[in-house]
mmCIF file of C-alpha atoms and ligand atoms in Angstrom:
data_model
loop_
_atom_site.group_PDB
_atom_site.id
_atom_site.type_symbol
_atom_site.label_atom_id
_atom_site.label_comp_id
_atom_site.label_asym_id
_atom_site.label_seq_id
_atom_site.Cartn_x
_atom_site.Cartn_y
_atom_site.Cartn_z
ATOM 1 C CA MET A 1 -65.133 -243.747 100.520
ATOM 2 C CA TYR A 2 -63.666 -246.875 99.043
ATOM 3 C CA VAL A 3 -62.220 -246.605 95.540
ATOM 4 C CA CYS A 4 -61.059 -249.661 93.640
ATOM 5 C CA GLY A 5 -57.334 -249.337 93.105
ATOM 6 C CA ILE A 6 -55.060 -250.484 90.348
ATOM 7 C CA THR A 7 -53.891 -253.914 89.395
ATOM 8 C CA PRO A 8 -50.243 -252.901 89.334
ATOM 9 C CA TYR A 9 -49.028 -253.241 85.784
ATOM 10 C CA ASP A 10 -49.300 -250.692 82.945
ATOM 11 C CA ALA A 11 -49.749 -247.935 85.532
ATOM 12 C CA THR A 12 -50.729 -245.159 85.280
ATOM 13 C CA HIS A 13 -52.581 -244.601 82.024
ATOM 14 C CA LEU A 14 -54.899 -241.654 81.452
ATOM 15 C CA GLY A 15 -57.990 -243.809 82.036
ATOM 16 C CA HIS A 16 -56.741 -244.660 85.529
ATOM 17 C CA ALA A 17 -55.748 -241.046 86.094
ATOM 18 C CA ALA A 18 -59.163 -239.684 85.033
ATOM 19 C CA THR A 19 -60.864 -242.075 87.446
ATOM 20 C CA TYR A 20 -58.674 -241.169 90.427
ATOM 21 C CA VAL A 21 -58.881 -237.443 89.677
ATOM 22 C CA ALA A 22 -62.691 -237.758 89.656
ATOM 23 C CA PHE A 23 -62.718 -239.338 93.124
ATOM 24 C CA ASP A 24 -60.183 -236.767 94.246
ATOM 25 C CA LEU A 25 -62.826 -234.143 93.440
ATOM 26 C CA VAL A 26 -65.317 -236.016 95.626
ATOM 27 C CA ASN A 27 -62.761 -236.014 98.428
ATOM 28 C CA ARG A 28 -62.039 -232.288 97.997
ATOM 29 C CA VAL A 29 -65.717 -231.318 97.820
ATOM 30 C CA TRP A 30 -66.506 -233.265 100.981
ATOM 31 C CA ARG A 31 -63.561 -231.776 102.854
ATOM 32 C CA ASP A 32 -64.508 -228.308 101.661
ATOM 33 C CA GLY A 33 -67.987 -228.992 103.047
ATOM 34 C CA GLY A 34 -66.454 -229.631 106.467
ATOM 35 C CA HIS A 35 -66.752 -233.414 106.462
ATOM 36 C CA GLN A 36 -64.131 -235.707 107.851
ATOM 37 C CA VAL A 37 -63.300 -238.132 105.042
ATOM 38 C CA MET A 38 -62.004 -241.663 105.475
ATOM 39 C CA TYR A 39 -60.632 -242.740 102.113
ATOM 40 C CA VAL A 40 -59.524 -246.327 101.476
ATOM 41 C CA MET A 41 -58.114 -247.880 98.330
ATOM 42 C CA ASN A 42 -56.924 -251.397 97.565
ATOM 43 C CA VAL A 43 -54.122 -252.572 95.319
ATOM 44 C CA THR A 44 -54.774 -255.840 93.485
ATOM 45 C CA ASP A 45 -51.180 -256.922 93.943
ATOM 46 C CA VAL A 46 -51.761 -260.588 93.196
ATOM 47 C CA ASP A 47 -54.175 -261.596 90.428
ATOM 48 C CA ASP A 48 -54.195 -263.420 87.086
ATOM 49 C CA PRO A 49 -53.470 -260.471 84.754
ATOM 50 C CA LEU A 50 -50.542 -259.315 86.886
ATOM 51 C CA LEU A 51 -49.109 -262.838 87.018
ATOM 52 C CA GLU A 52 -49.600 -263.262 83.272
ATOM 53 C CA ARG A 53 -47.726 -260.021 82.596
ATOM 54 C CA ALA A 54 -44.870 -261.059 84.884
ATOM 55 C CA GLU A 55 -44.696 -264.447 83.171
ATOM 56 C CA ALA A 56 -44.723 -262.887 79.680
ATOM 57 C CA THR A 57 -41.918 -260.443 80.486
ATOM 58 C CA GLY A 58 -39.844 -262.705 82.720
ATOM 59 C CA ALA A 59 -40.276 -260.320 85.663
ATOM 60 C CA ASP A 60 -40.804 -261.343 89.260
ATOM 61 C CA TRP A 61 -44.515 -260.682 89.932
ATOM 62 C CA SER A 62 -43.978 -259.077 93.327
ATOM 63 C CA GLU A 63 -41.228 -256.782 92.034
ATOM 64 C CA LEU A 64 -43.433 -255.799 89.123
ATOM 65 C CA ALA A 65 -46.259 -254.983 91.537
ATOM 66 C CA HIS A 66 -43.982 -253.056 93.871
ATOM 67 C CA ASP A 67 -42.444 -250.966 91.082
ATOM 68 C CA GLN A 68 -45.822 -250.209 89.560
ATOM 69 C CA VAL A 69 -47.320 -249.148 92.883
ATOM 70 C CA THR A 70 -44.387 -246.762 93.361
ATOM 71 C CA LEU A 71 -44.955 -245.376 89.879
ATOM 72 C CA PHE A 72 -48.688 -245.005 90.559
ATOM 73 C CA ARG A 73 -48.086 -243.136 93.810
ATOM 74 C CA ASP A 74 -45.597 -240.810 92.126
ATOM 75 C CA ASP A 75 -48.016 -240.132 89.276
ATOM 76 C CA MET A 76 -50.832 -239.389 91.712
ATOM 77 C CA THR A 77 -48.549 -236.996 93.606
ATOM 78 C CA GLU A 78 -47.682 -235.209 90.361
ATOM 79 C CA LEU A 79 -51.389 -234.864 89.573
ATOM 80 C CA ARG A 80 -52.019 -233.596 93.110
ATOM 81 C CA VAL A 81 -54.446 -236.364 93.980
ATOM 82 C CA VAL A 82 -54.837 -236.317 97.769
ATOM 83 C CA PRO A 83 -53.706 -239.798 98.846
ATOM 84 C CA PRO A 84 -56.109 -242.232 100.491
ATOM 85 C CA ASP A 85 -55.771 -242.730 104.240
ATOM 86 C CA ASP A 86 -55.095 -246.401 103.606
ATOM 87 C CA LEU A 87 -53.708 -248.058 100.490
ATOM 88 C CA VAL A 88 -54.166 -251.754 101.168
ATOM 89 C CA GLY A 89 -52.536 -254.565 99.240
ATOM 90 C CA VAL A 90 -53.957 -258.077 98.931
ATOM 91 C CA VAL A 91 -50.630 -259.677 99.775
ATOM 92 C CA ASP A 92 -50.695 -257.919 103.156
ATOM 93 C CA SER A 93 -54.302 -258.959 103.819
ATOM 94 C CA ILE A 94 -54.320 -262.734 103.265
ATOM 95 C CA PRO A 95 -55.309 -263.913 106.789
ATOM 96 C CA MET A 96 -58.153 -261.379 106.937
ATOM 97 C CA LEU A 97 -59.377 -262.471 103.493
ATOM 98 C CA VAL A 98 -59.224 -266.143 104.470
ATOM 99 C CA SER A 99 -61.293 -265.505 107.579
ATOM 100 C CA ARG A 100 -63.993 -263.841 105.449
ATOM 101 C CA ILE A 101 -64.040 -266.834 103.104
ATOM 102 C CA SER A 102 -64.378 -269.128 106.130
ATOM 103 C CA GLU A 103 -67.407 -267.085 107.219
ATOM 104 C CA LEU A 104 -68.972 -267.538 103.789
ATOM 105 C CA ILE A 105 -68.320 -271.277 104.035
ATOM 106 C CA ARG A 106 -69.985 -271.395 107.470
ATOM 107 C CA GLU A 107 -72.972 -269.485 106.036
ATOM 108 C CA GLY A 108 -73.330 -272.159 103.340
ATOM 109 C CA ALA A 109 -72.563 -269.507 100.706
ATOM 110 C CA ALA A 110 -69.387 -271.110 99.363
ATOM 111 C CA TYR A 111 -68.594 -274.443 97.764
ATOM 112 C CA ARG A 112 -65.697 -276.297 96.240
ATOM 113 C CA VAL A 113 -64.920 -277.114 92.641
ATOM 114 C CA ASP A 114 -61.884 -279.385 92.816
ATOM 115 C CA ASP A 115 -59.755 -277.541 95.402
ATOM 116 C CA ASP A 116 -60.988 -274.051 94.486
ATOM 117 C CA TRP A 117 -63.680 -272.234 96.457
ATOM 118 C CA TYR A 118 -66.571 -270.404 94.794
ATOM 119 C CA TYR A 119 -69.154 -267.981 96.113
ATOM 120 C CA SER A 120 -72.742 -269.009 95.471
ATOM 121 C CA VAL A 121 -74.786 -266.059 94.228
ATOM 122 C CA ALA A 122 -77.903 -268.072 95.117
ATOM 123 C CA ALA A 123 -77.060 -267.396 98.784
ATOM 124 C CA ASP A 124 -78.115 -263.776 98.314
ATOM 125 C CA SER A 125 -81.736 -263.053 97.412
ATOM 126 C CA ARG A 126 -80.816 -259.450 96.569
ATOM 127 C CA PHE A 127 -78.065 -260.400 94.116
ATOM 128 C CA GLY A 128 -78.303 -258.148 91.057
ATOM 129 C CA SER A 129 -79.698 -255.127 92.852
ATOM 130 C CA VAL A 130 -76.539 -253.008 92.562
ATOM 131 C CA SER A 131 -76.290 -253.136 88.763
ATOM 132 C CA GLY A 132 -79.914 -253.788 87.864
ATOM 133 C CA LEU A 133 -78.774 -255.912 84.899
ATOM 134 C CA ASP A 134 -80.888 -258.827 83.721
ATOM 135 C CA ARG A 135 -79.503 -262.335 83.730
ATOM 136 C CA GLU A 136 -78.492 -262.330 80.085
ATOM 137 C CA GLN A 137 -76.537 -259.113 80.521
ATOM 138 C CA GLN A 138 -74.969 -260.473 83.706
ATOM 139 C CA LEU A 139 -73.768 -263.597 81.899
ATOM 140 C CA ALA A 140 -72.297 -261.587 79.046
ATOM 141 C CA ARG A 141 -70.465 -259.200 81.404
ATOM 142 C CA SER A 142 -69.208 -262.036 83.581
ATOM 143 C CA ALA A 143 -67.646 -263.837 80.612
ATOM 144 C CA ALA A 144 -66.021 -260.619 79.391
ATOM 145 C CA CYS A 145 -64.609 -259.615 82.781
ATOM 146 C CA GLY A 146 -62.442 -262.390 84.079
ATOM 147 C CA GLY A 147 -65.210 -264.760 85.147
ATOM 148 C CA ASP A 148 -65.286 -268.436 84.188
ATOM 149 C CA PRO A 149 -68.967 -269.126 83.394
ATOM 150 C CA GLU A 150 -68.058 -272.233 81.381
ATOM 151 C CA ARG A 151 -66.291 -274.113 84.148
ATOM 152 C CA PRO A 152 -67.981 -277.473 84.841
ATOM 153 C CA GLY A 153 -69.018 -278.125 88.418
ATOM 154 C CA LYS A 154 -70.194 -274.592 89.212
ATOM 155 C CA ARG A 155 -73.691 -274.273 90.650
ATOM 156 C CA ASP A 156 -74.326 -271.085 88.723
ATOM 157 C CA PRO A 157 -72.160 -269.877 85.838
ATOM 158 C CA LEU A 158 -72.047 -266.441 87.511
ATOM 159 C CA ASP A 159 -70.499 -267.746 90.737
ATOM 160 C CA PRO A 160 -67.110 -266.065 91.235
ATOM 161 C CA LEU A 161 -63.922 -267.563 92.581
ATOM 162 C CA LEU A 162 -63.208 -266.892 96.247
ATOM 163 C CA TRP A 163 -60.001 -268.859 96.652
ATOM 164 C CA ARG A 164 -57.853 -270.311 93.913
ATOM 165 C CA ALA A 165 -56.010 -273.393 95.116
ATOM 166 C CA ALA A 166 -52.227 -273.399 94.630
ATOM 167 C CA ARG A 167 -51.054 -274.232 91.106
ATOM 168 C CA PRO A 168 -47.471 -275.020 90.128
ATOM 169 C CA GLY A 169 -45.581 -271.816 89.329
ATOM 170 C CA GLU A 170 -48.180 -269.531 90.954
ATOM 171 C CA PRO A 171 -47.825 -267.747 94.287
ATOM 172 C CA SER A 172 -49.890 -269.230 97.095
ATOM 173 C CA TRP A 173 -50.370 -268.952 100.838
ATOM 174 C CA GLU A 174 -51.039 -271.679 103.410
ATOM 175 C CA SER A 175 -54.407 -271.375 105.101
ATOM 176 C CA GLU A 176 -57.189 -273.218 106.899
ATOM 177 C CA ILE A 177 -58.957 -273.613 103.518
ATOM 178 C CA GLY A 178 -55.876 -275.047 101.855
ATOM 179 C CA PRO A 179 -52.955 -273.380 100.083
ATOM 180 C CA GLY A 180 -53.980 -270.838 97.464
ATOM 181 C CA ARG A 181 -54.687 -267.185 96.793
ATOM 182 C CA PRO A 182 -57.781 -264.979 97.091
ATOM 183 C CA GLY A 183 -60.252 -264.062 94.351
ATOM 184 C CA TRP A 184 -60.666 -260.528 93.124
ATOM 185 C CA HIS A 185 -64.148 -259.458 94.299
ATOM 186 C CA LEU A 186 -63.648 -260.830 97.784
ATOM 187 C CA GLU A 187 -60.602 -258.621 98.135
ATOM 188 C CA CYS A 188 -62.568 -255.386 97.840
ATOM 189 C CA ALA A 189 -65.551 -256.674 99.830
ATOM 190 C CA ALA A 190 -63.308 -257.642 102.743
ATOM 191 C CA ILE A 191 -60.886 -254.699 102.672
ATOM 192 C CA ALA A 192 -63.722 -252.163 102.523
ATOM 193 C CA VAL A 193 -65.552 -253.762 105.448
ATOM 194 C CA GLU A 194 -62.352 -254.132 107.453
ATOM 195 C CA TYR A 195 -61.348 -250.479 107.102
ATOM 196 C CA LEU A 196 -64.723 -248.716 106.815
ATOM 197 C CA GLY A 197 -67.391 -251.084 108.132
ATOM 198 C CA THR A 198 -70.609 -251.636 106.223
ATOM 199 C CA GLY A 199 -72.805 -248.775 105.074
ATOM 200 C CA PHE A 200 -69.954 -246.489 104.051
ATOM 201 C CA ASP A 201 -70.886 -243.712 101.637
ATOM 202 C CA VAL A 202 -69.316 -244.437 98.264
ATOM 203 C CA GLN A 203 -67.719 -247.320 96.466
ATOM 204 C CA GLY A 204 -66.080 -245.959 93.362
ATOM 205 C CA GLY A 205 -64.386 -247.153 90.235
ATOM 206 C CA GLY A 206 -64.709 -247.086 86.463
ATOM 207 C CA SER A 207 -67.963 -248.123 84.794
ATOM 208 C CA ASP A 208 -66.237 -251.373 83.797
ATOM 209 C CA LEU A 209 -66.466 -252.372 87.491
ATOM 210 C CA LEU A 210 -70.241 -252.091 87.916
ATOM 211 C CA PHE A 211 -70.764 -255.739 87.019
ATOM 212 C CA PRO A 212 -69.596 -258.178 88.096
ATOM 213 C CA HIS A 213 -67.122 -256.506 90.454
ATOM 214 C CA HIS A 214 -69.225 -254.108 92.522
ATOM 215 C CA GLU A 215 -72.234 -256.394 92.401
ATOM 216 C CA MET A 216 -70.153 -259.282 93.787
ATOM 217 C CA CYS A 217 -68.491 -257.105 96.439
ATOM 218 C CA ALA A 218 -71.887 -255.980 97.736
ATOM 219 C CA SER A 219 -73.290 -259.491 97.656
ATOM 220 C CA GLU A 220 -70.369 -261.275 99.331
ATOM 221 C CA ALA A 221 -70.109 -258.583 102.009
ATOM 222 C CA ALA A 222 -73.851 -258.705 102.714
ATOM 223 C CA VAL A 223 -73.581 -262.435 103.364
ATOM 224 C CA PHE A 224 -70.447 -262.422 105.526
ATOM 225 C CA THR A 225 -71.517 -259.395 107.596
ATOM 226 C CA GLY A 226 -75.265 -260.079 107.595
ATOM 227 C CA GLN A 227 -75.738 -256.353 106.957
ATOM 228 C CA ARG A 228 -76.795 -254.101 104.118
ATOM 229 C CA PRO A 229 -76.002 -251.941 102.369
ATOM 230 C CA PHE A 230 -72.322 -252.521 101.652
ATOM 231 C CA ALA A 231 -71.893 -249.060 100.082
ATOM 232 C CA ARG A 232 -74.723 -246.522 100.244
ATOM 233 C CA HIS A 233 -73.835 -245.276 96.750
ATOM 234 C CA TYR A 234 -71.919 -246.674 93.810
ATOM 235 C CA VAL A 235 -70.178 -244.112 91.645
ATOM 236 C CA HIS A 236 -68.768 -244.971 88.234
ATOM 237 C CA THR A 237 -66.517 -242.980 85.970
ATOM 238 C CA GLY A 238 -66.766 -243.148 82.193
ATOM 239 C CA MET A 239 -64.198 -244.957 80.093
ATOM 240 C CA VAL A 240 -61.386 -243.014 78.494
ATOM 241 C CA GLY A 241 -60.580 -244.125 74.988
ATOM 242 C CA TYR A 242 -57.714 -243.522 72.612
ATOM 243 C CA GLN A 243 -57.545 -244.030 68.859
ATOM 244 C CA GLY A 244 -61.087 -245.293 68.675
ATOM 245 C CA ARG A 245 -61.069 -247.839 71.498
ATOM 246 C CA LYS A 246 -61.265 -247.960 75.289
ATOM 247 C CA MET A 247 -57.793 -247.337 76.677
ATOM 248 C CA SER A 248 -56.943 -250.729 78.105
ATOM 249 C CA LYS A 249 -54.068 -252.908 79.011
ATOM 250 C CA SER A 250 -55.373 -255.692 76.818
ATOM 251 C CA ASP A 251 -55.627 -253.423 73.755
ATOM 252 C CA GLY A 252 -52.265 -251.800 74.384
ATOM 253 C CA ASN A 253 -53.490 -248.323 73.310
ATOM 254 C CA LEU A 254 -52.205 -246.604 76.413
ATOM 255 C CA VAL A 255 -51.025 -243.079 77.142
ATOM 256 C CA PHE A 256 -49.090 -242.964 80.402
ATOM 257 C CA VAL A 257 -49.039 -240.068 82.840
ATOM 258 C CA SER A 258 -45.355 -240.639 83.564
ATOM 259 C CA GLU A 259 -44.457 -240.558 79.868
ATOM 260 C CA LEU A 260 -46.333 -237.321 79.292
ATOM 261 C CA ILE A 261 -44.508 -235.762 82.239
ATOM 262 C CA ALA A 262 -41.147 -237.179 81.140
ATOM 263 C CA SER A 263 -41.676 -235.612 77.722
ATOM 264 C CA GLY A 264 -42.058 -232.216 79.389
ATOM 265 C CA ALA A 265 -45.793 -231.926 80.042
ATOM 266 C CA ASP A 266 -46.759 -229.845 83.056
ATOM 267 C CA PRO A 267 -48.640 -232.246 85.369
ATOM 268 C CA MET A 268 -51.131 -229.468 86.089
ATOM 269 C CA ALA A 269 -51.933 -229.293 82.381
ATOM 270 C CA VAL A 270 -52.500 -233.057 82.364
ATOM 271 C CA ARG A 271 -54.885 -232.702 85.304
ATOM 272 C CA LEU A 272 -56.665 -229.796 83.622
ATOM 273 C CA ALA A 273 -57.101 -231.848 80.444
ATOM 274 C CA LEU A 274 -58.715 -234.632 82.490
ATOM 275 C CA LEU A 275 -60.979 -232.229 84.393
ATOM 276 C CA ASP A 276 -62.296 -230.899 81.101
ATOM 277 C CA HIS A 277 -64.492 -234.010 80.738
ATOM 278 C CA HIS A 278 -67.445 -234.805 82.951
ATOM 279 C CA TYR A 279 -66.538 -237.832 85.062
ATOM 280 C CA ARG A 280 -69.526 -239.917 83.979
ATOM 281 C CA SER A 281 -69.098 -239.556 80.236
ATOM 282 C CA ASP A 282 -66.987 -241.808 78.040
ATOM 283 C CA TRP A 283 -64.481 -239.747 76.101
ATOM 284 C CA GLU A 284 -61.406 -239.986 73.921
ATOM 285 C CA TRP A 285 -57.987 -238.596 74.632
ATOM 286 C CA ARG A 286 -56.669 -236.605 71.657
ATOM 287 C CA ASP A 287 -53.057 -235.673 71.412
ATOM 288 C CA ASP A 288 -53.906 -231.968 71.114
ATOM 289 C CA ASP A 289 -55.895 -232.042 74.413
ATOM 290 C CA LEU A 290 -52.672 -231.376 76.212
ATOM 291 C CA ALA A 291 -51.832 -228.261 74.179
ATOM 292 C CA THR A 292 -55.334 -226.924 74.818
ATOM 293 C CA ALA A 293 -54.869 -227.406 78.563
ATOM 294 C CA VAL A 294 -51.411 -225.815 78.467
ATOM 295 C CA GLY A 295 -52.930 -222.700 76.872
ATOM 296 C CA ARG A 296 -55.635 -222.531 79.517
ATOM 297 C CA LEU A 297 -53.142 -223.008 82.348
ATOM 298 C CA GLU A 298 -50.966 -220.194 80.951
ATOM 299 C CA ARG A 299 -53.946 -217.832 80.774
ATOM 300 C CA TRP A 300 -54.898 -218.621 84.372
ATOM 301 C CA ARG A 301 -51.320 -218.185 85.606
ATOM 302 C CA GLN A 302 -50.990 -214.915 83.767
ATOM 303 C CA ALA A 303 -54.261 -213.676 85.250
ATOM 304 C CA VAL A 304 -53.296 -214.368 88.872
ATOM 305 C CA SER A 305 -49.834 -212.833 88.493
ATOM 306 C CA TYR A 306 -51.094 -209.296 89.180
ATOM 307 C CA PRO A 307 -51.516 -207.783 92.660
ATOM 308 C CA ASN A 308 -55.133 -206.809 91.895
ATOM 309 C CA GLY A 309 -57.950 -208.245 89.854
ATOM 310 C CA PRO A 310 -61.682 -208.781 89.646
ATOM 311 C CA GLY A 311 -63.273 -210.011 92.861
ATOM 312 C CA ALA A 312 -63.288 -213.812 93.069
ATOM 313 C CA HIS A 313 -65.981 -214.566 95.675
ATOM 314 C CA SER A 314 -68.500 -215.354 92.962
ATOM 315 C CA VAL A 315 -65.971 -217.725 91.359
ATOM 316 C CA LEU A 316 -65.645 -219.592 94.637
ATOM 317 C CA ASP A 317 -69.438 -219.751 94.998
ATOM 318 C CA ASP A 318 -69.933 -220.934 91.420
ATOM 319 C CA VAL A 319 -67.193 -223.564 91.552
ATOM 320 C CA ARG A 320 -68.617 -224.906 94.812
ATOM 321 C CA ARG A 321 -72.132 -224.971 93.402
ATOM 322 C CA LEU A 322 -71.088 -226.703 90.181
ATOM 323 C CA LEU A 323 -68.966 -229.351 91.882
ATOM 324 C CA ALA A 324 -71.696 -230.021 94.455
ATOM 325 C CA ASP A 325 -74.042 -230.734 91.546
ATOM 326 C CA ASP A 326 -72.646 -234.079 90.345
ATOM 327 C CA LEU A 327 -69.103 -232.732 89.875
ATOM 328 C CA ARG A 328 -69.666 -230.428 86.925
ATOM 329 C CA ALA A 329 -65.934 -229.777 86.602
ATOM 330 C CA PRO A 330 -65.853 -228.757 82.913
ATOM 331 C CA GLU A 331 -68.250 -225.900 83.673
ATOM 332 C CA ALA A 332 -66.228 -224.942 86.747
ATOM 333 C CA LEU A 333 -63.211 -224.522 84.455
ATOM 334 C CA VAL A 334 -65.214 -222.119 82.293
ATOM 335 C CA VAL A 335 -66.040 -220.007 85.353
ATOM 336 C CA VAL A 336 -62.303 -219.644 85.970
ATOM 337 C CA ASP A 337 -61.743 -218.890 82.272
ATOM 338 C CA ASP A 338 -64.267 -216.061 82.524
ATOM 339 C CA TRP A 339 -62.496 -214.531 85.520
ATOM 340 C CA ALA A 340 -59.152 -214.739 83.694
ATOM 341 C CA GLU A 341 -60.663 -213.146 80.606
ATOM 342 C CA GLU A 342 -62.155 -210.336 82.678
ATOM 343 C CA GLN A 343 -58.733 -209.767 84.206
ATOM 344 C CA ARG A 344 -57.114 -209.669 80.766
ATOM 345 C CA LEU A 345 -59.666 -207.291 79.230
ATOM 346 C CA ARG A 346 -60.484 -204.941 82.076
ATOM 347 C CA GLY A 347 -58.480 -205.953 85.160
ATOM 348 C CA GLY A 348 -59.967 -205.109 88.516
ATOM 349 C CA GLY A 349 -59.229 -203.302 91.731
ATOM 350 C CA ASP A 350 -59.691 -206.098 94.267
ATOM 351 C CA PRO A 351 -56.415 -206.949 96.011
ATOM 352 C CA THR A 352 -57.936 -210.237 97.267
ATOM 353 C CA GLY A 353 -59.076 -211.311 93.782
ATOM 354 C CA PRO A 354 -56.003 -213.091 92.393
ATOM 355 C CA GLY A 355 -55.225 -214.810 95.714
ATOM 356 C CA LEU A 356 -58.753 -216.056 96.266
ATOM 357 C CA LEU A 357 -58.935 -217.254 92.678
ATOM 358 C CA ALA A 358 -55.681 -219.183 93.061
ATOM 359 C CA ARG A 359 -56.782 -220.758 96.362
ATOM 360 C CA THR A 360 -60.149 -221.771 94.906
ATOM 361 C CA VAL A 361 -58.492 -223.431 91.941
ATOM 362 C CA ASP A 362 -55.890 -225.048 94.168
ATOM 363 C CA SER A 363 -58.102 -226.486 96.869
ATOM 364 C CA LEU A 364 -61.267 -227.398 94.948
ATOM 365 C CA LEU A 365 -59.868 -228.333 91.549
ATOM 366 C CA GLY A 366 -56.416 -229.437 92.656
ATOM 367 C CA ILE A 367 -54.634 -227.145 90.184
ATOM 368 C CA ALA A 368 -51.614 -225.297 91.589
ATOM 369 C CA LEU A 369 -51.101 -222.056 89.706
HETATM 370 N N1 LIG B 401 -57.765 -253.667 90.650
HETATM 371 C C1 LIG B 401 -59.019 -253.564 89.977
HETATM 372 C C2 LIG B 401 -60.059 -252.876 90.817
HETATM 373 S S1 LIG B 401 -60.262 -253.656 92.378
HETATM 374 C C3 LIG B 401 -58.879 -252.825 88.643
HETATM 375 O O1 LIG B 401 -59.876 -252.686 87.964
HETATM 376 N N2 LIG B 401 -57.656 -252.389 88.346
HETATM 377 S S2 LIG B 401 -57.304 -251.616 86.969
HETATM 378 O O2 LIG B 401 -55.903 -251.302 87.082
HETATM 379 O O3 LIG B 401 -57.703 -252.383 85.858
HETATM 380 O O4 LIG B 401 -58.122 -250.300 86.955
HETATM 381 C C4 LIG B 401 -57.954 -249.332 87.967
HETATM 382 C C5 LIG B 401 -59.098 -248.329 87.935
HETATM 383 O O5 LIG B 401 -59.070 -247.597 86.702
HETATM 384 C C6 LIG B 401 -60.485 -248.981 87.998
HETATM 385 O O6 LIG B 401 -61.353 -248.155 88.764
HETATM 386 C C7 LIG B 401 -60.931 -248.999 86.561
HETATM 387 O O7 LIG B 401 -62.348 -248.985 86.446
HETATM 388 C C8 LIG B 401 -60.318 -247.715 86.038
HETATM 389 N N3 LIG B 401 -60.049 -247.752 84.581
HETATM 390 C C9 LIG B 401 -59.399 -248.706 83.885
HETATM 391 N N4 LIG B 401 -59.354 -248.407 82.564
HETATM 392 C C10 LIG B 401 -59.998 -247.208 82.437
HETATM 393 C C11 LIG B 401 -60.298 -246.336 81.322
HETATM 394 N N5 LIG B 401 -59.913 -246.633 80.084
HETATM 395 N N6 LIG B 401 -60.971 -245.191 81.573
HETATM 396 C C12 LIG B 401 -61.367 -244.873 82.834
HETATM 397 N N7 LIG B 401 -61.108 -245.637 83.923
HETATM 398 C C13 LIG B 401 -60.435 -246.787 83.722
HETATM 399 ZN ZN1 LIG B 402 -62.234 -253.388 93.543
#
């Protein structure tokens, strides 16, 4: 599994956290099913928005990235997200990325505009097959998501940047294609192929990454490897909103995991609040979501604090069944609620009940009681 990682600034807001908790469930379900999981994630540690933030705040871009990656890792640990096997930064991958661009150039799938290199979507007859969007929708999404459809000299307005030639005041690396830095989509195409090969099971990310990002990754990788598919499945999480809008760096309406925890929130309650929404739906964080999750967590903890209780084998079976069916986590939480309620009302005589319940919740849902 390859999950698109953060661009390290404004980490880690609840939208990020919901996305990584969702893929953590995939990881846990697969492991529970006896599969060996290889989990890779990138960090977009050099890119326009990061550089713009560093510029605006007077910070050094690489220090900003480093600090934010540390914060992200700490937040993920607090939320008990099992870490990926490899967390790969762009800055550490430049020669590998350059060699992939050189392959695209040799394939005739890349061209220059001034000193920048672009990928030509015309090189791929199957371009568009990941998202299924029509051309008008593609153009609209491309303009909204960091593309530069208006730039003169491009063969197709959709063509994405592969290599941005060095500009004064911007970081750049010497290479056989001139000094510069890599483009965003290429980063994930190349890192995924390098660490997982083609035809890996899942590429994941938020629904904002379906187009152009995942479409471009699949297309560029298909051309430089000559193989399809890139990922066998694309999995997208819904967007978390706050105060009426998508929670986003550009809108500034962010709720941070680290700030919730610093203000005394139990990280397990934060995770529970996130799990209470199906991963594919768009939803809004409300400030009282946390209190609701705290109440639930207390009831669960109370219920497992006795030496005996109702039997929990059916809870394990139901949680497994629900998660295996497109990660129906909110319903899995209700199954645990029902066990806790049974314990409160009638108790039970099974000495394995509370322990099995706690282990089920711990290993499958990632909630430590
Ligand atoms: N570095 C790229 C991916 S290669 C990037 O999109 N970084 S990010 O920091 O902007 O987002 C990190 C992850 O969080 C992505 O999977 C993105 O889709 C997801 N994400 C961002 N905002 C939200 C949100 N409001 N709700 C849910 N997921 C979100
Ligand atoms: Zn990505």
